[in-house]
Structure formats: structure tokens, C-alpha cells
Coordinates of C-alpha atoms and ligand atoms in Angstrom, one line a residue:
X330 CA 6.3 -8.0 3.1
X331 CA 2.9 -8.3 1.8
X332 CA 0.1 -10.5 3.3
X333 CA -1.7 -12.5 0.7
X334 CA -4.9 -14.1 1.3
X335 CA -5.6 -17.3 -1.1
X336 CA -8.5 -19.5 -2.0
X337 CA -8.1 -22.9 -3.9
X338 CA -11.2 -24.7 -5.2
X339 CA -10.2 -26.3 -8.5
X340 CA -10.9 -29.9 -7.7
X341 CA -12.0 -31.7 -4.4
X342 CA -10.1 -29.7 -1.7
X343 CA -11.5 -26.5 -0.4
X344 CA -8.8 -24.4 1.0
X345 CA -7.9 -20.9 2.2
X346 CA -4.5 -19.6 3.4
X347 CA -2.6 -16.4 4.7
X348 CA 0.9 -16.0 3.7
X349 CA 3.1 -13.3 5.3
X350 CA 6.8 -12.8 4.8
X351 CA 7.1 -16.0 2.6
X352 CA 5.6 -17.8 5.6
X353 CA 2.2 -19.4 6.0
X354 CA 0.2 -18.1 8.9
X355 CA -2.4 -20.7 8.4
X356 CA -3.4 -23.1 5.5
X357 CA -6.8 -24.5 6.1
X358 CA -7.7 -27.6 3.9
X359 CA -11.0 -29.5 3.7
X360 CA -10.8 -32.5 1.7
X361 CA -14.0 -33.8 0.0
X362 CA -12.4 -37.2 -0.6
X363 CA -15.1 -39.0 1.7
X364 CA -17.9 -37.3 -0.2
X365 CA -16.7 -38.6 -3.7
X366 CA -15.2 -42.1 -2.9
X367 CA -18.5 -44.0 -3.1
X368 CA -18.6 -42.9 -6.9
X369 CA -15.0 -43.8 -7.5
X370 CA -14.0 -40.4 -8.5
X371 CA -14.7 -36.7 -8.2
X372 CA -18.3 -35.8 -9.1
X373 CA -18.1 -32.1 -10.4
X374 CA -21.5 -31.0 -9.3
X375 CA -21.0 -32.2 -5.8
X376 CA -17.6 -30.7 -5.7
X377 CA -19.0 -27.3 -6.5
X378 CA -21.8 -27.6 -4.0
X379 CA -19.5 -28.6 -1.2
X380 CA -17.0 -25.7 -1.9
X381 CA -20.0 -23.3 -1.6
X382 CA -20.7 -24.7 1.8
X383 CA -17.3 -25.1 3.2
X384 CA -15.4 -22.0 2.2
X385 CA -17.4 -19.7 4.4
X386 CA -16.9 -22.0 7.3
X387 CA -13.2 -22.0 6.7
X388 CA -13.2 -18.2 6.5
X389 CA -15.0 -18.1 9.9
X390 CA -12.4 -20.6 11.3
X391 CA -9.7 -18.3 10.1
X392 CA -11.2 -15.3 11.6
X393 CA -11.9 -17.0 15.0
X394 CA -9.0 -19.3 15.3
X395 CA -6.2 -17.3 13.6
X396 CA -7.5 -13.8 14.2
X397 CA -7.6 -13.0 10.4
X398 CA -8.2 -9.4 10.0
X399 CA -9.3 -9.0 6.3
X400 CA -8.6 -5.1 6.3
X401 CA -4.9 -5.9 6.8
X402 CA -4.2 -8.2 4.0
X403 CA -2.7 -6.7 0.8
X404 CA -4.1 -8.9 -1.9
X405 CA -6.5 -11.8 -2.6
X406 CA -5.4 -14.7 -4.8
X407 CA -7.2 -17.5 -6.4
X408 CA -6.7 -20.4 -8.5
X409 CA -8.1 -19.5 -12.0
X410 CA -7.4 -22.8 -13.8
X411 CA -6.8 -25.5 -14.8
X412 CA -9.7 -27.4 -13.0
X413 CA -13.3 -28.3 -12.8
X414 CA -15.2 -25.2 -14.1
X415 CA -18.0 -25.2 -11.4
X416 CA -15.5 -25.8 -8.6
X417 CA -13.0 -23.0 -10.0
X418 CA -15.9 -20.6 -10.2
X419 CA -17.0 -20.9 -6.6
X420 CA -13.5 -19.9 -5.4
X421 CA -13.2 -17.2 -7.9
X422 CA -16.8 -15.6 -7.3
X423 CA -15.7 -15.7 -3.5
X424 CA -12.2 -14.0 -4.1
X425 CA -13.8 -11.5 -6.5
X426 CA -16.4 -10.4 -4.0
X427 CA -13.8 -10.0 -1.2
X428 CA -11.5 -8.1 -3.6
X429 CA -14.5 -5.7 -4.5
X430 CA -15.7 -5.1 -1.0
X431 CA -12.3 -4.8 0.7
X432 CA -10.9 -2.7 -2.4
X433 CA -7.8 -5.1 -2.6
X434 CA -6.0 -6.2 -5.7
X435 CA -7.0 -9.8 -7.2
X436 CA -4.2 -12.2 -8.4
X437 CA -5.2 -15.2 -10.5
X438 CA -3.0 -18.2 -10.3
X439 CA -2.3 -21.2 -12.4
X440 CA -3.1 -24.3 -10.3
X441 CA 0.2 -26.1 -11.7
X442 CA 2.4 -23.3 -11.0
X443 CA 0.8 -23.3 -7.5
X444 CA 2.2 -26.9 -7.1
X445 CA 5.6 -25.7 -8.2
X446 CA 5.6 -23.1 -5.5
X447 CA 4.9 -25.6 -2.8
X448 CA 8.6 -26.5 -3.4
X449 CA 9.5 -22.9 -2.5
X450 CA 7.4 -22.9 0.6
X451 CA 9.0 -26.0 1.8
X452 CA 12.6 -25.0 0.9
X453 CA 13.0 -21.2 1.6
X454 CA 16.5 -21.2 0.0
X455 CA 15.4 -22.8 -3.3
X456 CA 16.0 -20.8 -6.5
X457 CA 15.5 -21.3 -10.2
X458 CA 16.6 -22.8 -12.7
X459 CA 15.1 -26.1 -11.6
X460 CA 13.6 -29.0 -13.6
X461 CA 10.2 -29.8 -12.0
X462 CA 8.4 -33.0 -12.3
X463 CA 4.8 -32.2 -11.8
X464 CA 2.8 -35.3 -11.2
X465 CA -0.8 -35.0 -10.0
X466 CA -4.4 -36.5 -10.7
X467 CA -4.6 -34.5 -13.9
X468 CA -1.3 -33.7 -14.9
X469 CA 2.1 -35.2 -15.7
X470 CA 4.7 -32.7 -17.0
X471 CA 8.3 -32.2 -17.0
X472 CA 9.0 -28.3 -16.8
X473 CA 12.0 -26.2 -17.0
X474 CA 11.5 -23.3 -14.6
X475 CA 14.0 -20.8 -15.8
X476 CA 13.1 -18.0 -13.4
X477 CA 10.1 -16.8 -11.4
X478 CA 7.3 -16.5 -14.1
X479 CA 9.4 -18.2 -16.7
X480 CA 8.4 -21.8 -17.5
X481 CA 9.1 -24.1 -20.4
X482 CA 7.3 -27.4 -20.8
X483 CA 9.7 -30.1 -21.7
X484 CA 7.4 -33.1 -21.8
X485 CA 3.9 -34.1 -20.8
X486 CA 1.6 -37.1 -20.9
X487 CA 0.0 -38.1 -24.0
X488 CA -3.0 -39.8 -22.4
X489 CA -3.2 -40.7 -18.6
X490 CA -1.7 -38.6 -15.8
X491 CA 0.4 -40.5 -13.4
X492 CA -2.1 -40.0 -10.5
X493 CA -4.9 -41.0 -12.9
X494 CA -3.0 -44.1 -13.5
X495 CA -2.6 -44.9 -9.8
X496 CA -6.4 -44.3 -9.3
X497 CA -7.3 -46.4 -12.2
X498 CA -5.1 -49.4 -11.2
X499 CA -6.5 -49.1 -7.6
X500 CA -9.9 -49.5 -9.0
X501 CA -8.8 -52.6 -11.0
X502 CA -7.3 -54.1 -7.8
X503 CA -10.4 -53.1 -5.8
X504 CA -8.4 -50.8 -3.6
X505 CA -10.9 -47.8 -3.4
X506 CA -10.5 -44.3 -4.2
X507 CA -8.2 -42.2 -4.2
X508 CA -5.9 -45.0 -5.4
X509 CA -2.4 -43.5 -4.9
X510 CA -2.2 -43.5 -1.2
X511 CA -3.7 -47.1 -1.1
X512 CA -1.1 -48.5 -3.8
X513 CA 1.7 -46.8 -2.0
X514 CA 0.7 -48.3 1.3
X515 CA 0.1 -52.0 0.2
X516 CA 3.2 -51.9 -2.1
X517 CA 5.4 -51.8 0.9
X518 CA 4.4 -55.6 1.4
X519 CA 5.0 -56.5 -2.3
X520 CA 7.8 -57.4 -4.5
X521 CA 8.4 -54.5 -7.0
X522 CA 10.2 -57.1 -9.2
X523 CA 7.4 -59.7 -9.2
X524 CA 6.0 -58.7 -12.7
X525 CA 7.5 -56.6 -15.4
X526 CA 4.8 -54.2 -16.6
X527 CA 5.6 -51.8 -19.7
X528 CA 7.5 -48.7 -19.5
X529 CA 6.3 -46.5 -22.4
X530 CA 8.2 -44.0 -24.7
X531 CA 11.5 -44.9 -23.2
X532 CA 13.8 -44.3 -26.2
X533 CA 15.6 -41.3 -27.7
X534 CA 15.5 -39.3 -24.4
X535 CA 11.7 -38.8 -25.1
X536 CA 10.3 -36.5 -22.3
X537 CA 6.8 -37.3 -23.1
X538 CA 4.7 -39.8 -21.0
X539 CA 2.1 -42.4 -21.6
X540 CA 0.6 -44.4 -18.9
X541 CA -2.5 -45.9 -20.4
X542 CA -0.7 -49.1 -22.0
X543 CA 0.7 -49.7 -18.4
X544 CA -2.9 -49.6 -17.0
X545 CA -4.3 -51.8 -19.5
X546 CA -1.4 -54.2 -19.2
X547 CA -2.4 -54.3 -15.3
X548 CA -6.1 -54.9 -16.3
X549 CA -5.4 -57.8 -18.8
X550 CA -3.0 -59.4 -16.1
X551 CA -5.7 -59.3 -13.4
X552 CA -8.3 -60.8 -15.9
X553 CA -6.1 -63.6 -17.1
X554 CA -4.7 -64.7 -13.7
X555 CA -6.6 -66.0 -10.9
X556 CA -3.7 -66.4 -8.4
X557 CA -1.6 -63.4 -7.6
X558 CA -0.6 -61.4 -4.6
X559 CA -2.3 -58.0 -4.9
X560 CA 0.7 -56.4 -3.1
X561 CA 3.1 -57.8 -5.8
X562 CA 0.9 -56.5 -8.7
X563 CA 0.6 -52.9 -6.9
X564 CA 4.4 -52.8 -6.1
X565 CA 5.2 -53.9 -9.7
X566 CA 2.9 -51.3 -11.3
X567 CA 4.2 -48.6 -9.0
X568 CA 7.8 -49.6 -9.8
X569 CA 7.0 -49.1 -13.6
X570 CA 5.6 -45.6 -13.0
X571 CA 8.6 -44.7 -10.7
X572 CA 11.2 -46.0 -13.3
X573 CA 9.7 -43.9 -16.0
X574 CA 9.4 -40.8 -13.9
X575 CA 12.8 -40.9 -12.7
X576 CA 14.5 -41.7 -16.1
X577 CA 12.8 -38.9 -17.8
X578 CA 13.7 -36.6 -15.2
X579 CA 17.3 -37.4 -15.5
X580 CA 16.9 -36.9 -19.1
X581 CA 15.2 -33.6 -18.7
X582 CA 18.2 -32.5 -16.5
X583 CA 20.9 -33.8 -19.1
X584 CA 19.0 -31.9 -22.0
X585 CA 18.6 -28.6 -19.9
X586 CA 22.0 -28.7 -18.2
X587 CA 20.3 -28.2 -14.7
X588 CA 21.2 -30.6 -12.1
X589 CA 18.3 -29.6 -9.7
X590 CA 14.9 -31.6 -9.6
X591 CA 11.7 -30.6 -7.9
X592 CA 8.9 -33.0 -7.6
X593 CA 5.4 -31.6 -7.1
X594 CA 1.7 -32.6 -7.2
X595 CA -0.2 -35.1 -5.4
X596 CA 1.9 -38.1 -6.5
X597 CA 5.0 -36.4 -5.0
X598 CA 3.7 -37.9 -1.8
X599 CA 4.4 -41.3 -3.0
X600 CA 7.1 -42.7 -0.6
X601 CA 8.7 -45.2 -3.3
X602 CA 9.3 -42.2 -5.6
X603 CA 10.6 -39.9 -2.9
X604 CA 13.1 -42.9 -2.0
X605 CA 14.4 -43.6 -5.4
X606 CA 14.4 -40.0 -6.4
X607 CA 16.4 -39.1 -3.2
X608 CA 19.1 -41.7 -4.3
X609 CA 20.0 -39.6 -7.3
X610 CA 21.6 -37.2 -4.8
X611 CA 24.5 -40.0 -4.9
X612 CA 24.9 -39.0 -8.6
X613 CA 25.3 -35.4 -8.0
X614 CA 21.6 -34.4 -8.4
X615 CA 19.9 -32.1 -6.0
X616 CA 16.4 -33.4 -5.4
X617 CA 13.5 -31.4 -3.7
X618 CA 10.1 -32.5 -2.4
X619 CA 7.3 -30.4 -0.8
X620 CA 6.6 -31.3 2.8
X621 CA 3.8 -34.0 2.8
X622 CA 1.0 -31.5 3.7
X623 CA 1.8 -29.3 0.8
X624 CA 1.6 -32.1 -1.6
X625 CA -2.2 -32.1 -1.8
X626 CA -4.2 -29.2 -3.3
X627 CA -3.9 -26.3 -0.9
X628 CA -4.3 -22.6 -0.8
X629 CA -0.8 -22.1 0.8
X630 CA 0.9 -22.9 -2.5
X631 CA -1.4 -20.6 -4.3
X632 CA -0.5 -17.7 -2.1
X633 CA 3.2 -18.3 -2.5
X634 CA 2.8 -18.3 -6.3
X635 CA 0.9 -15.1 -6.0
X636 CA 3.6 -13.4 -4.2
X637 CA 5.8 -13.4 -7.3
X638 CA 2.8 -11.8 -9.3
X639 CA 2.3 -9.3 -6.4
X640 CA 5.9 -8.2 -6.6
X641 CA 5.6 -7.7 -10.5
X642 CA 2.0 -5.9 -10.1
X643 CA 0.3 -8.5 -12.2
X644 CA -3.4 -8.2 -11.1
X645 CA -6.6 -9.3 -12.5
X646 CA -9.6 -7.4 -13.5
X647 CA -12.8 -8.2 -11.6
X648 CA -14.2 -9.7 -14.8
X649 CA -11.7 -12.6 -14.1
X650 CA -13.3 -16.0 -15.3
X651 CA -12.3 -19.5 -14.8
X652 CA -9.9 -21.1 -17.4
X653 CA -10.7 -25.0 -17.1
X654 CA -7.9 -25.8 -19.5
X655 CA -5.2 -23.5 -18.7
X656 CA -1.8 -24.5 -19.6
X657 CA 1.6 -23.6 -17.8
X658 CA 3.1 -21.8 -20.8
Ligands
KG4_1211 O1 -2.4 -32.8 -6.9 P1 -3.5 -33.4 -6.6 O2 -3.9 -33.5 -5.1 O3 -4.9 -33.2 -7.3 C1 -4.8 -32.8 -8.7 O4 -4.4 -31.5 -8.9 O5 -5.0 -33.5 -9.5 O6 -3.2 -35.0 -6.8 C2 -4.1 -36.1 -6.6 C3 -3.6 -37.3 -7.2 C4 -4.5 -38.5 -7.1 O7 -4.5 -39.1 -8.3 C5 -3.9 -39.3 -6.0 O8 -4.0 -40.8 -6.2 C6 -2.4 -39.1 -6.2 O9 -2.4 -37.7 -6.4 N1 -1.8 -39.5 -5.0 C7 -0.8 -40.4 -4.9 C8 -0.3 -40.5 -3.5 N2 -1.1 -39.5 -2.8 C9 -1.9 -38.9 -3.7 N3 -0.2 -41.2 -5.8 C10 0.8 -41.9 -5.5 N4 1.2 -42.2 -4.3 C11 0.8 -41.3 -3.2 N5 1.1 -41.5 -1.9
ZN1212 ZN1 -3.4 -30.2 -7.8

């Protein structure tokens, strides 16, 4: 089995990993959240500079702490998009330099497909076809994975991504950045039925998403009402998102005739989504989540996605460039 070294730098996590025999030898992640939180979101220029400082430090840690021997790897994988162009370029330049110096093949990986492969890292016996609900800070998509390397997008968000809605509503409620984990945490103390916020595009088995109306509805609610329990607003908002994600995943299964659902991306860490999705198993669905440490951006998932490309000999030229708006199909 090949040994694949991978780099991820598409947003605000710097990460390197080594995959051997479908298992991670290490998956080092350094999150920049602290650096960006005071700005209420990721500042692209700061992110790029930080990747530049941190990736060599991570490499040093891998060599000293895990005995990484770069001469013994078979390929170098890197996220080529989608993501922030400057941030992507740091990882890509680093990976290309290694590939050139070590004379190893270079594999470019779509970040979204990387998230899908976090499911295969966690569940070694998982196999396609599977319906994937990809919910991150930048993307919300329902994907039919027919086979390795064969993806069809069944629906996507028309405006905000699910994670973005969590982050924006957290800002409205003064909960800090990133908002998803905060809303998840305080919702445990709130009533999800306290307020009825809108669920959009819920007719005709529509598989597209829209979360901007929901966010605006929470904003107006907070502006108009003086007395409310923040926990109730958070829990009711979260319930609206989860209702939509679950119903549309069920429709995607009905339409494609596949009863397996995998949830991936940052929002797949959400505890309410995990609980409610898992309940679908009672209705005959099989539901899969990545382990919590693989929900956030990490190079391990990039290495696992790259393994499929390695098997097919799908390598990149050293002229590889970042593709900030790369789509899945
Ligand atoms: O996949 P990811 O790490 O980065 C992107 O590729 O976008 O996702 C980050 C997003 C953020 O919007 C964050 O608020 C959200 O995932 N998130 C959560 C939770 N943990 C992270 N949303 C809801 N509940 C969580 N527990
Ligand atoms: Zn991501």
C-alpha cells in the first residue's frame, strides 16, 4: 500500500498528514481560529501568512515526533481548491517544491471530496453508492457518490452555507466566532420548539437549500424583542437548520434509491444533527458520520481522497495552480 503525504491549507487550518495502508500515521492540525476570532471571520491575508509560518513547523514536528522519512513516501497530495486563493497557494507551493525535490508524483485534491473521504477514513468498510450531505462553512450540498471518483451534485445552497448561517446567527446573538460550536453548546439549554423560524424550499422534494431568510428572520426577531432566552433562540434556529438538512437528505435517498447517508464537513460535528440523523436508522437508513476530529479541515482526509487518485495514476503537472471556485462535478 502506498504512503501518501498530504497538505491542507484552503482556509484557516494548517495541516499535514501521512496515510499508509488506508490508516493515518499522523494528522497534524493547527487551527488559526484564535487569530481570526477578533475580526469575526477569516481574514484571507492573515490566513496565508500563518500557513507560511506554520507548515514548516508542522513538518519539523512530523520528522521529529513521528519519524517521517520523506524519501519513503510514494506521493504528495495537496488541496487545489475550493478555498481562499492565497491560503491554497501556500500549501500548493510547498507540495510542489517537495514533489520536485523528492521526485515524487503530485496529486491535487478537491477539498470537498476530501471531506467526503473523512467518512471512509472513519468507516473502513464503507462503500459507494452513498448520498452525502456536505455541510461546511462555505458549502451545503447533497451529493450522490456513485463510485470512487464519480459524483453527482443533487442539490446545493442558493445563498448561505449551513455553517455560514450558524456563524452569522451566532454573531447576531453575540456568541463569538466560529459560531457553530457555540450555538451547538448553548442550544442544549434551550427549547428547540420555543420559536418557529422559517424552513425554506420545502416543497416538491426540492434538493436545493436557502438559509439567508432564516438568518434574517432570527435577526428581525432579536431586533423586535427585548426579552428572550438566547438559548431558546439558538435551539430554535438550530432545529430549523437540522429539520431542513434531514428532510432533504431523505428526499435525496428516495430520488436516488440509495438508503445510505453520510454527513461530512464542519457542521457534521453538530450534536443535534448527529442525534436526529442517527434516529433515521430506525426507518431503515444507514447513517455515517466522520469521527469528531475529522469533521474540521485536516490533511488526513485529503490524503485518503488522494489514495483513490493514486490507484488510478491521476497525477498533476508541477504547473498546478490553485482553483478557488473548484466544484465537485
Ligand atoms: O469544514 P469546515 O471546517 O471549513 C470549511 O471548509 O468551511 O467548516 C467550518 C464550519 C463553520 O461555519 C463552523 O461554525 C461550523 O463548520 N461548525 C459547526 C459546528 N462545528 C463547526 N456548526 C454547527 N455545529 C457545530 N458543532
Ligand atoms: Zn472544509
